[in-house]
mmCIF file of C-alpha atoms and ligand atoms in Angstrom:
data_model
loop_
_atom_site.group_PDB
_atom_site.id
_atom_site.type_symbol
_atom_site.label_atom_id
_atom_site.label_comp_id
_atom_site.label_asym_id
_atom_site.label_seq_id
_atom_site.Cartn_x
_atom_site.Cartn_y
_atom_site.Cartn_z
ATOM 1 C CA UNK A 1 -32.748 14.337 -28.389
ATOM 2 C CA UNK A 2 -31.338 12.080 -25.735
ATOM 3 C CA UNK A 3 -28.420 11.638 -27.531
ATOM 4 C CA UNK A 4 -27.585 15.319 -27.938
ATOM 5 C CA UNK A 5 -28.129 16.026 -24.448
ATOM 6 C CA UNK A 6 -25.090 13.242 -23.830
ATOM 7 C CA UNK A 7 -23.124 15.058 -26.329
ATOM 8 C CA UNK A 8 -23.335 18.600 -24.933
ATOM 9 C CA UNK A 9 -22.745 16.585 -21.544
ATOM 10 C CA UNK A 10 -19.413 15.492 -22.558
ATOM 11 C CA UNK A 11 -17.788 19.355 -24.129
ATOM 12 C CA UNK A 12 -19.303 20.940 -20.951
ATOM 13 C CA UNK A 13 -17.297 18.624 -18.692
ATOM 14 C CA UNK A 14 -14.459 18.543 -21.238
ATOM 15 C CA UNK A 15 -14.266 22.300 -21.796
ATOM 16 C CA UNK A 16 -14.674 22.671 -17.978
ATOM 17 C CA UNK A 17 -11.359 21.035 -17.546
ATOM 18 C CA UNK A 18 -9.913 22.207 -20.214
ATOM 19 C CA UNK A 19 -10.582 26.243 -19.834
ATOM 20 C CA UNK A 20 -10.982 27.227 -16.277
ATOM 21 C CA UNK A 21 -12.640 30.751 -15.970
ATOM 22 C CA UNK A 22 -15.379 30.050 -18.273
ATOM 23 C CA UNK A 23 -19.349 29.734 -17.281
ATOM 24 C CA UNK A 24 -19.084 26.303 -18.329
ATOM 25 C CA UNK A 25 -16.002 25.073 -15.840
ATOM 26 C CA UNK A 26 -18.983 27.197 -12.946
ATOM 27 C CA UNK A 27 -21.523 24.658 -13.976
ATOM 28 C CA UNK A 28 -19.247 21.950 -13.551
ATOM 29 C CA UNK A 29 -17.781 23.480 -10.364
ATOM 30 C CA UNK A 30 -21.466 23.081 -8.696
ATOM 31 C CA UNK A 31 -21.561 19.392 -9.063
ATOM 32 C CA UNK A 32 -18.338 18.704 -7.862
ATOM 33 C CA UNK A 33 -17.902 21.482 -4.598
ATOM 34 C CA UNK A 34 -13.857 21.186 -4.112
ATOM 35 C CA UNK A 35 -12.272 20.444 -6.753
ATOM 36 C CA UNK A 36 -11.008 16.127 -6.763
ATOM 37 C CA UNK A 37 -7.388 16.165 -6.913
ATOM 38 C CA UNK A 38 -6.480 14.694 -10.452
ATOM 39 C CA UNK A 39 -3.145 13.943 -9.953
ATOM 40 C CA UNK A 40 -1.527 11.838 -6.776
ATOM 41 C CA UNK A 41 -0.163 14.700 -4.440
ATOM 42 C CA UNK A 42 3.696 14.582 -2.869
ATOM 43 C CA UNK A 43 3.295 12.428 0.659
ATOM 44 C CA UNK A 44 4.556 14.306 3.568
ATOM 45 C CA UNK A 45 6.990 11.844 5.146
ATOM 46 C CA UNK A 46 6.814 13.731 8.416
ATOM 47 C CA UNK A 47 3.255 12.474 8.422
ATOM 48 C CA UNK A 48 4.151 8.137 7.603
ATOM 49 C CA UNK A 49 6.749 8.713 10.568
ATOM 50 C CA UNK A 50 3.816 9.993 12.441
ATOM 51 C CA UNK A 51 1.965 6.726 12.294
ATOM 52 C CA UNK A 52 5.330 5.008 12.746
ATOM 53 C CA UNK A 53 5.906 6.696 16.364
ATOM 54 C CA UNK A 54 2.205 5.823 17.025
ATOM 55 C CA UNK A 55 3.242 1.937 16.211
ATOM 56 C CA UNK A 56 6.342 2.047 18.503
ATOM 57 C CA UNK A 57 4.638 3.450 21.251
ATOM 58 C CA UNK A 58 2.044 0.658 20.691
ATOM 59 C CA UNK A 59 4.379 -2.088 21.062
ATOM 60 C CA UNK A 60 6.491 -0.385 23.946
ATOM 61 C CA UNK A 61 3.162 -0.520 25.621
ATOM 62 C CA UNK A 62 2.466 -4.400 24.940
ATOM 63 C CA UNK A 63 5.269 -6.065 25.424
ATOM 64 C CA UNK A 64 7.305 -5.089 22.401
ATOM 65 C CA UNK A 65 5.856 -6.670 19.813
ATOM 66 C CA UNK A 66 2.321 -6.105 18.052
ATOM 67 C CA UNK A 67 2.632 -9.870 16.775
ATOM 68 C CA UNK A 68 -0.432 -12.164 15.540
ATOM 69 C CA UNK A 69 -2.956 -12.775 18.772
ATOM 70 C CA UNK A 70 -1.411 -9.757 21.039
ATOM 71 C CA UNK A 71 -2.676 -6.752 22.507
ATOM 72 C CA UNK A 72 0.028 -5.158 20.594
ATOM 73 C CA UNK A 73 -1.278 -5.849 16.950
ATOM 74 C CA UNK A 74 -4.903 -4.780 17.911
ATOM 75 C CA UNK A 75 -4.113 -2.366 18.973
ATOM 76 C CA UNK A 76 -2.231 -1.693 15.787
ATOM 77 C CA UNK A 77 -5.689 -2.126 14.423
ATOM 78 C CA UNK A 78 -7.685 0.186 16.210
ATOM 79 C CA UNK A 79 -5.103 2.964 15.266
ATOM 80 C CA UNK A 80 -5.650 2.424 11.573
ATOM 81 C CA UNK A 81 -9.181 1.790 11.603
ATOM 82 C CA UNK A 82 -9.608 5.521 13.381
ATOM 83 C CA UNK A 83 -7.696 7.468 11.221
ATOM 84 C CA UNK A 84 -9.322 6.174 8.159
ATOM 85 C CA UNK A 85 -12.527 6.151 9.647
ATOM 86 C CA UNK A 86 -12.402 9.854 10.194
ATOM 87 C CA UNK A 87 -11.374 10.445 6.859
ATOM 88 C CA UNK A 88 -14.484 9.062 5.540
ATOM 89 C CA UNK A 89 -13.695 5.424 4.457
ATOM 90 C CA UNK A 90 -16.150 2.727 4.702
ATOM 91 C CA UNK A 91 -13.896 0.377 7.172
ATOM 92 C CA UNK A 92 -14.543 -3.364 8.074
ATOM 93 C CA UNK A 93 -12.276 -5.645 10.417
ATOM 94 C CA UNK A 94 -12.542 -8.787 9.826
ATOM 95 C CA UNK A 95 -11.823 -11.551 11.758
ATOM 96 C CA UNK A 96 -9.924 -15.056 10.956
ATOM 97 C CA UNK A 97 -8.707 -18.190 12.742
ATOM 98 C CA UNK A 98 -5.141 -17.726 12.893
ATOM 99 C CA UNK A 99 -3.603 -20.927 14.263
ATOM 100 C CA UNK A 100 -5.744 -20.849 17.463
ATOM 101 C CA UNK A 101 -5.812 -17.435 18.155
ATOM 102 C CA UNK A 102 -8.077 -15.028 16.429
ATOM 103 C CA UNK A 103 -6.719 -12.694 13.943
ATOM 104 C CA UNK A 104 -8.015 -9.488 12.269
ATOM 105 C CA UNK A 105 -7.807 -7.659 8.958
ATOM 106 C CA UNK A 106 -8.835 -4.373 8.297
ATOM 107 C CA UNK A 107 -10.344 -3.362 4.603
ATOM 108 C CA UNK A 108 -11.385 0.108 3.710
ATOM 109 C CA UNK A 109 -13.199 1.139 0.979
ATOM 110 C CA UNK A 110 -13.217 4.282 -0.468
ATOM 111 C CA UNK A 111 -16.418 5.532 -2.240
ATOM 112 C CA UNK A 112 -17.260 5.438 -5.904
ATOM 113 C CA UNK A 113 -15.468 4.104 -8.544
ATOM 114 C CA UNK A 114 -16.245 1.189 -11.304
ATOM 115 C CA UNK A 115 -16.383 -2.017 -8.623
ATOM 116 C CA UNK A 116 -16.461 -4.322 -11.353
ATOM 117 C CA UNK A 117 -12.580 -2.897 -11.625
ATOM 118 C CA UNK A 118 -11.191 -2.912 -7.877
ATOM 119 C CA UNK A 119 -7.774 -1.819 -7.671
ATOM 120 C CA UNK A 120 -6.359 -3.602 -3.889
ATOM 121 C CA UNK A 121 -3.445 -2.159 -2.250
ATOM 122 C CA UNK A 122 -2.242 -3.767 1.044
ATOM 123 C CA UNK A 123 0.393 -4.309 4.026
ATOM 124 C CA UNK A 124 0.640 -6.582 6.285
ATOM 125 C CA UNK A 125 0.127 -4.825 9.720
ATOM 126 C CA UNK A 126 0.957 -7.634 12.207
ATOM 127 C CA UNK A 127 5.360 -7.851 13.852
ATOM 128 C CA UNK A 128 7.234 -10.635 15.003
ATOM 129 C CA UNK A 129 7.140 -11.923 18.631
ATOM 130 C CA UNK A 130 10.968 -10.151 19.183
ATOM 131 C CA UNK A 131 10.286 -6.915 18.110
ATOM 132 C CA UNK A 132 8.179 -3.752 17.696
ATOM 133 C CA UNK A 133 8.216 -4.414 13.747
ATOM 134 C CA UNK A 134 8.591 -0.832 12.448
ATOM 135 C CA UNK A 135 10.284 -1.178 9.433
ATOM 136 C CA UNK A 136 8.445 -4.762 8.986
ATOM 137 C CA UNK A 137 5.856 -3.760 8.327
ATOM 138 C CA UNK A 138 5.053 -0.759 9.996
ATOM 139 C CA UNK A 139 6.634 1.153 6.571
ATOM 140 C CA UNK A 140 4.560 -0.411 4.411
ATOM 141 C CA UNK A 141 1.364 -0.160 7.112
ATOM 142 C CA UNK A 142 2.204 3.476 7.598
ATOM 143 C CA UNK A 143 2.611 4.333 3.810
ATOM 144 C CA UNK A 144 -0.486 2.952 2.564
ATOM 145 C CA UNK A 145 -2.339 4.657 5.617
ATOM 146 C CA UNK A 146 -0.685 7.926 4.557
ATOM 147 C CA UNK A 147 -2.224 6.976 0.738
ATOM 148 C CA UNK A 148 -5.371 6.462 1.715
ATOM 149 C CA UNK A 149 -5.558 9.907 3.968
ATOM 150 C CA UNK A 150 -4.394 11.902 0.854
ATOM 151 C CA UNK A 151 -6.772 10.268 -1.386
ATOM 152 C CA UNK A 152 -9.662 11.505 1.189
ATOM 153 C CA UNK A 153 -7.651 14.779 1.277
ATOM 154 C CA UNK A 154 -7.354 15.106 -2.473
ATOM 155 C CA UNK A 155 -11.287 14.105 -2.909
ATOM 156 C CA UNK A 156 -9.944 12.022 -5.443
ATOM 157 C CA UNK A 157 -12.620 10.436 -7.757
ATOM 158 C CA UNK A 158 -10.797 7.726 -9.520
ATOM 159 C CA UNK A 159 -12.505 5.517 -12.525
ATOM 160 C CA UNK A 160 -12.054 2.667 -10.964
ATOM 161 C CA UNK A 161 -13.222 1.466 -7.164
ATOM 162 C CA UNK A 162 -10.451 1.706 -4.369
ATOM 163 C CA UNK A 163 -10.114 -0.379 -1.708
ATOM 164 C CA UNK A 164 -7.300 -0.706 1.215
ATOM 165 C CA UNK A 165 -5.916 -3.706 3.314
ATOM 166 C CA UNK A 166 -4.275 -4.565 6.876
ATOM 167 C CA UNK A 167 -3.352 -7.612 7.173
ATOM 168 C CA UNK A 168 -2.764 -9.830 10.151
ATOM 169 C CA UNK A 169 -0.800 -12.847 10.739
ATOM 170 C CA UNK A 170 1.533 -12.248 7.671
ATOM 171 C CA UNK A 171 4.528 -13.391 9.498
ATOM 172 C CA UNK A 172 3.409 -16.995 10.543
ATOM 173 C CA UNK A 173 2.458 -17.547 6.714
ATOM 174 C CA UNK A 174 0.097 -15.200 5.174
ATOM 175 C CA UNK A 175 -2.425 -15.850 7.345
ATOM 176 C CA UNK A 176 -5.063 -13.083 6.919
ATOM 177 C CA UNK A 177 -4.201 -12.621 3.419
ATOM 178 C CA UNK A 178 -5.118 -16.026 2.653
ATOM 179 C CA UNK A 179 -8.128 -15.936 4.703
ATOM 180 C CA UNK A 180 -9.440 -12.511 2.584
ATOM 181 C CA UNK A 181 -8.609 -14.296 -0.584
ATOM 182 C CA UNK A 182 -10.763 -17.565 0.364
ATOM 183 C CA UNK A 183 -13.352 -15.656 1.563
ATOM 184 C CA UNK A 184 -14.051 -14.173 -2.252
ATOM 185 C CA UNK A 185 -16.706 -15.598 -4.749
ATOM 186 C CA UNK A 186 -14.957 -16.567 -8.068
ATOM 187 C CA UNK A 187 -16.946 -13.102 -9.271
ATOM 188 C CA UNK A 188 -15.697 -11.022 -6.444
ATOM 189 C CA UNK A 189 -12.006 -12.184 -7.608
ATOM 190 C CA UNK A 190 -12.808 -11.312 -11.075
ATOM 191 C CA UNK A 191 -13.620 -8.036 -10.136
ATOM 192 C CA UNK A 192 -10.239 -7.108 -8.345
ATOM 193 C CA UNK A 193 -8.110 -5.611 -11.032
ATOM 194 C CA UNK A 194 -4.727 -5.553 -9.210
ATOM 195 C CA UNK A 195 -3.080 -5.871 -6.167
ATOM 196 C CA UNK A 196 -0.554 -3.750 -4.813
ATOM 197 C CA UNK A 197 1.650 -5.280 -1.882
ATOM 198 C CA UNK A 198 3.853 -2.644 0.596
ATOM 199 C CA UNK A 199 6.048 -4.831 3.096
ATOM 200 C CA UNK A 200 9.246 -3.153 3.678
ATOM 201 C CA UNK A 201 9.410 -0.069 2.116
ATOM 202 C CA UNK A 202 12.057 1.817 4.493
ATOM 203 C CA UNK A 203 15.192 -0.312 5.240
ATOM 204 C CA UNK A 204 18.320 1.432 6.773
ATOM 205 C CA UNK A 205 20.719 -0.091 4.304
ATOM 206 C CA UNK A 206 17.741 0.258 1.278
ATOM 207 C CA UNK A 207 17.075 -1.536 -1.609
ATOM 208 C CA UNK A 208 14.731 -0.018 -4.425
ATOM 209 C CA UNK A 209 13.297 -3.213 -5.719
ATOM 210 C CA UNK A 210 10.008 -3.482 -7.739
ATOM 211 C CA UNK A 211 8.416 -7.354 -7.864
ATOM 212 C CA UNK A 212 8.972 -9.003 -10.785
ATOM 213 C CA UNK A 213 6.122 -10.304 -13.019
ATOM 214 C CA UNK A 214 7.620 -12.916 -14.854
ATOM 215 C CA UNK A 215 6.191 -15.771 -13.128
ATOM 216 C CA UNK A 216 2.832 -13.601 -12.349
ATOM 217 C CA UNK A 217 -1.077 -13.709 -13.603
ATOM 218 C CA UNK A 218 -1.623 -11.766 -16.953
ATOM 219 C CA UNK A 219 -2.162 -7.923 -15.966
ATOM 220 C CA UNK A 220 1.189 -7.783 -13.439
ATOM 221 C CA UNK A 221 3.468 -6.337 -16.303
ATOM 222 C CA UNK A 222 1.401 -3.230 -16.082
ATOM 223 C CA UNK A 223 1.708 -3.037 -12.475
ATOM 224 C CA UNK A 224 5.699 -3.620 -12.511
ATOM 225 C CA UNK A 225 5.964 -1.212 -15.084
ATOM 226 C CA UNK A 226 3.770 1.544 -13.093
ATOM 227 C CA UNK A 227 5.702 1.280 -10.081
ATOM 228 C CA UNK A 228 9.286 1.475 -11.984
ATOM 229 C CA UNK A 229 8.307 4.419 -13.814
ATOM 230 C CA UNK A 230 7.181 5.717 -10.273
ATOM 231 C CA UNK A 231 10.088 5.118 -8.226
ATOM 232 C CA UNK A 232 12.058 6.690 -11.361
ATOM 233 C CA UNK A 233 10.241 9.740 -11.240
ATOM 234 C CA UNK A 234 11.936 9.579 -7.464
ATOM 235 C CA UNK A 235 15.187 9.396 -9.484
ATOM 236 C CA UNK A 236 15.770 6.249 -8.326
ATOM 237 C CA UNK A 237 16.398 3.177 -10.797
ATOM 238 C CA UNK A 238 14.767 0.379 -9.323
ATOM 239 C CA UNK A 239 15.964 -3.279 -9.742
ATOM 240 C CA UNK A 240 12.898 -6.597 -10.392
ATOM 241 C CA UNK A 241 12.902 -8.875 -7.677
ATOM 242 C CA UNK A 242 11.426 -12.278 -7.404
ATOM 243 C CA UNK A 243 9.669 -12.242 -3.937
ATOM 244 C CA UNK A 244 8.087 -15.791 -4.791
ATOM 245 C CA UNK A 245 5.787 -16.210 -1.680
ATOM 246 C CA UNK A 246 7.418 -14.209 0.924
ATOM 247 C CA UNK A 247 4.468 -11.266 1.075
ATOM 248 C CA UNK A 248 0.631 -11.035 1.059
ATOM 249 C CA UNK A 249 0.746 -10.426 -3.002
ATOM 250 C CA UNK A 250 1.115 -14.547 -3.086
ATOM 251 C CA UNK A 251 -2.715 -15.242 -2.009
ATOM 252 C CA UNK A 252 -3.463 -13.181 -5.010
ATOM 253 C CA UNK A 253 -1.104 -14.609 -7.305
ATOM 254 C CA UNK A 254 -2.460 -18.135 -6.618
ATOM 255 C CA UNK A 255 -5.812 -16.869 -6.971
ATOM 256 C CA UNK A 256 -5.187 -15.769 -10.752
ATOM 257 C CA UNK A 257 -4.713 -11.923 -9.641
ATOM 258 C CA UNK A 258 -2.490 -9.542 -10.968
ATOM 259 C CA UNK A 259 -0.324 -8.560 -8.587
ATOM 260 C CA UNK A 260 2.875 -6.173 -7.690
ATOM 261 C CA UNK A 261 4.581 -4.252 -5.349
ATOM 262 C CA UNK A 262 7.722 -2.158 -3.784
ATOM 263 C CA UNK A 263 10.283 -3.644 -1.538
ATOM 264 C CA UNK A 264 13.501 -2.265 -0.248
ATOM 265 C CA UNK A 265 15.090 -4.994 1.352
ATOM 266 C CA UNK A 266 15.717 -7.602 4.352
ATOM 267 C CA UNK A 267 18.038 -9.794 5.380
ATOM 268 C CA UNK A 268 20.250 -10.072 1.992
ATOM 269 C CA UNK A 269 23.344 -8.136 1.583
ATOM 270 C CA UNK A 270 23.649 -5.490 -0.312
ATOM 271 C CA UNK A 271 26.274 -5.509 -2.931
ATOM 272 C CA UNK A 272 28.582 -3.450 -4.242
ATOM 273 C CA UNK A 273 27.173 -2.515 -7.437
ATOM 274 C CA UNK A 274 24.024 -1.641 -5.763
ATOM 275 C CA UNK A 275 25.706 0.430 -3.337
ATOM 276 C CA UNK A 276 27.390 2.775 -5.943
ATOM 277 C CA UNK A 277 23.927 2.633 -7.364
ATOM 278 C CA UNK A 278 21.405 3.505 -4.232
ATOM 279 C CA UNK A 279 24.094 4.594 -1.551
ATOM 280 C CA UNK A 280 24.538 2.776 1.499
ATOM 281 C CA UNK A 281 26.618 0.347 2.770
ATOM 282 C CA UNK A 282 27.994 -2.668 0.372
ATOM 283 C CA UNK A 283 28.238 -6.225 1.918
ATOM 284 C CA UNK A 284 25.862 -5.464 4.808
ATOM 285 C CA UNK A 285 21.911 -6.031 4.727
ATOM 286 C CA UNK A 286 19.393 -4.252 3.911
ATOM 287 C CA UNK A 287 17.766 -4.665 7.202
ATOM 288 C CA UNK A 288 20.105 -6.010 9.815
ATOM 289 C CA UNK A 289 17.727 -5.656 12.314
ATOM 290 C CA UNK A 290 15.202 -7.433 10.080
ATOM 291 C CA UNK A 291 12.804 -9.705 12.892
ATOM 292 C CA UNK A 292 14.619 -8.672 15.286
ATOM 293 C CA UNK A 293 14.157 -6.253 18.921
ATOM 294 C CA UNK A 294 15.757 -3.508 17.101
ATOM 295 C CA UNK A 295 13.189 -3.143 13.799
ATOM 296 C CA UNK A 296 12.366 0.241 15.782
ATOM 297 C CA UNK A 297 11.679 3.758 14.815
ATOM 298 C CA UNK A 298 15.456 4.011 14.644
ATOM 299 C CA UNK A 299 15.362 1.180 11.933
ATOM 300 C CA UNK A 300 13.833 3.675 8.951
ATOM 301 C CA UNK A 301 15.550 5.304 6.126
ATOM 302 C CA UNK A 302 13.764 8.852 6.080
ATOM 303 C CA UNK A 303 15.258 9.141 2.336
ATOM 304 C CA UNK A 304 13.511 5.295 1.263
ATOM 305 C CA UNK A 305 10.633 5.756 3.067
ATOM 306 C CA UNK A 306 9.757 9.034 1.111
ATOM 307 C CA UNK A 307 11.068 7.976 -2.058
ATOM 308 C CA UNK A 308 8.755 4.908 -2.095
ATOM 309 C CA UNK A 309 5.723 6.622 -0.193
ATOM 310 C CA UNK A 310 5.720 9.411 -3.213
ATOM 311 C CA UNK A 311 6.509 5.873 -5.814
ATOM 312 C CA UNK A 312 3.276 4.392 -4.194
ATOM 313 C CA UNK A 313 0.984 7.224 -4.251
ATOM 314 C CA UNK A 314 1.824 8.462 -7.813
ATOM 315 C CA UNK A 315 0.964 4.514 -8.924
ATOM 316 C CA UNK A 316 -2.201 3.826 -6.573
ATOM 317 C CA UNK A 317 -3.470 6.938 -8.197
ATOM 318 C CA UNK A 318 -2.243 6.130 -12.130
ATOM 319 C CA UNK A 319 -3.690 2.240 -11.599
ATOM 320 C CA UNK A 320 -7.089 3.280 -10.488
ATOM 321 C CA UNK A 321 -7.489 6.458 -12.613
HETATM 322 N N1 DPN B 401 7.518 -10.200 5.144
HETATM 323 C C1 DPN B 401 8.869 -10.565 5.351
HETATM 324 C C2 DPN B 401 9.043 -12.026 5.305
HETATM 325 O O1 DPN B 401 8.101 -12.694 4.993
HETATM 326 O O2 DPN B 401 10.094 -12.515 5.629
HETATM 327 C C3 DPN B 401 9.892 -9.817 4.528
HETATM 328 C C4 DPN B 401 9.773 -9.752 3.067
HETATM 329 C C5 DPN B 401 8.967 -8.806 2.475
HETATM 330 C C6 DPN B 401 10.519 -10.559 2.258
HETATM 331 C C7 DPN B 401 8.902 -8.673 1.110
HETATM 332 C C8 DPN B 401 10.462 -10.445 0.897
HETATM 333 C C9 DPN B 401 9.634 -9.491 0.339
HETATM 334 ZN ZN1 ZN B 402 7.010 -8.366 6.344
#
């Protein structure tokens, strides 16, 4: 008897997605009020430089900078934590020793979804002391904030859990990163999936460049291959990098984790193959004003930042279905 019961179950909730109209897709329709978006939506860029005027005008306010130990970078905090908090994520800020000064990370969780199988996406959030850090890593903050709003707006009910990351003190050596990573039982770690890392994501002078796996724990292939396919989709034909341990993604690499992520360039030149490839500007970087005062609002290519925003959300939703 049981067993039937499972079996009509499973055609109702089939036959509800399959054939809309019918009394059956009404029954299902009840249990699930809106419907969850299935599929990751198109991210209004309009809305990531939103949150990237909202940084600015954070660090014009303290000094310049939202660096590791300011007013600026909590700031920087405080912004994030809001917004997601009033899209319904469970939020925690952490706290960590960061060279004498105390540091924060932010981690929000989004309901539901198989915990045993976390899928981790993260940014760091914190600049350098000499500018307002908008492009690093304000993009990458910005995006992943913009993510995690649409998967609120979307209701989206993926298979696996979901959980998002701010991290401080990236730019004095992966401070907060590290921290989060040594913080985690051996069984917690076994239960993150993947990692996704966003630093850099809207350079002037872009690069589309997807982290190369080669050297990376079992499970990364799937993630490099995800985020390729993505950023193709975005008609753009994205080249592997080795980032070795020059982002967040490294604390999970060491700690067994797969691991990936989208990067569009610093302070290496462009050349001139890739500029008849992507556009732009062969034999200057991709970020000339890469830790630097002039990483502002005015540092962002609209066209990169979209391309890899819609690259992000299509994979986030496709690795955690
Ligand atoms: N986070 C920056 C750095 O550590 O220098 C820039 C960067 C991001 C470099 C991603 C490589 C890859
Ligand atoms: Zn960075």
């Amino acid at each position: 008897m049981k067993k039937r019961t499972r079996i009509s179950l499973a055609s109702a909730a089939a036959l509800g997605l399959a054939a809309g109209g019918l009394g059956i897709a009404q029954a299902t329709a009840t249990t699930a009020p809106s419907q969850p978006r299935a599929e990751a939506p198109d991210i209004p860029v309009e809305k990531v430089q939103g949150h990237l005027s909202e940084l600015q005008k954070i660090a014009e306010a303290n000094g310049g900078h939202r660096a590791h130990g300011s007013e600026g970078y909590k700031a920087s905090i405080d912004y994030i934590k809001k917004e997601l908090d009033a899209a319904g994520f469970t939020t925690k800020v952490e706290e960590f020793d960061g060279q004498g000064a105390k540091g924060y990370n932010l981690v929000a969780d989004w309901k539901g979804g198989d915990e045993a199988k976390t899928v981790m996406a993260g940014a760091h959030l914190d600049s350098v002391e000499e500018g307002p850090g908008i492009n690093d890593n304000g993009s990458g903050s910005a995006t992943l904030l913009q993510t995690a709003l649409a998967v609120s707006e979307g209701k989206y009910e993926p298979g696996k859990h979901l959980r998002f990351a701010w991290w401080g003190g990236e730019e004095l050596g992966l401070l907060g990163s590290s921290a989060y990573v040594k913080g985690l039982s051996d069984d917690e770690k076994s239960k993150i999936s993947g990692y996704l890392n966003f630093d850099m994501t809207g350079s002037p002078n872009p690069g589309y460049f997807v982290y190369d796996s080669a050297k990376e724990p079992e499970g990364s292939k799937a993630i490099q291959d995800s985020l390729t396919a993505s950023l193709k989709e975005g008609k753009v034909e994205a080249e592997p990098q080795d980032i070795n341990g020059r982002s967040d993604h490294a604390a999970f690499s060491e700690a067994g984790i797969a691991n990936g992520g989208i990067f569009s360039g610093a302070e290496e030149t462009k050349s001139q193959e890739q500029a008849d490839k992507w556009g732009g500007k062969a034999g200057e970087a991709f970020d000339p004003c890469y830790h630097s005062t002039c990483d502002t609002t005015e540092n962002i290519d609209e066209k990169a930042l979209n391309t890899n925003a819609d690259a992000i959300a299509k994979s986030v939703w496709e690795l955690s279905k």
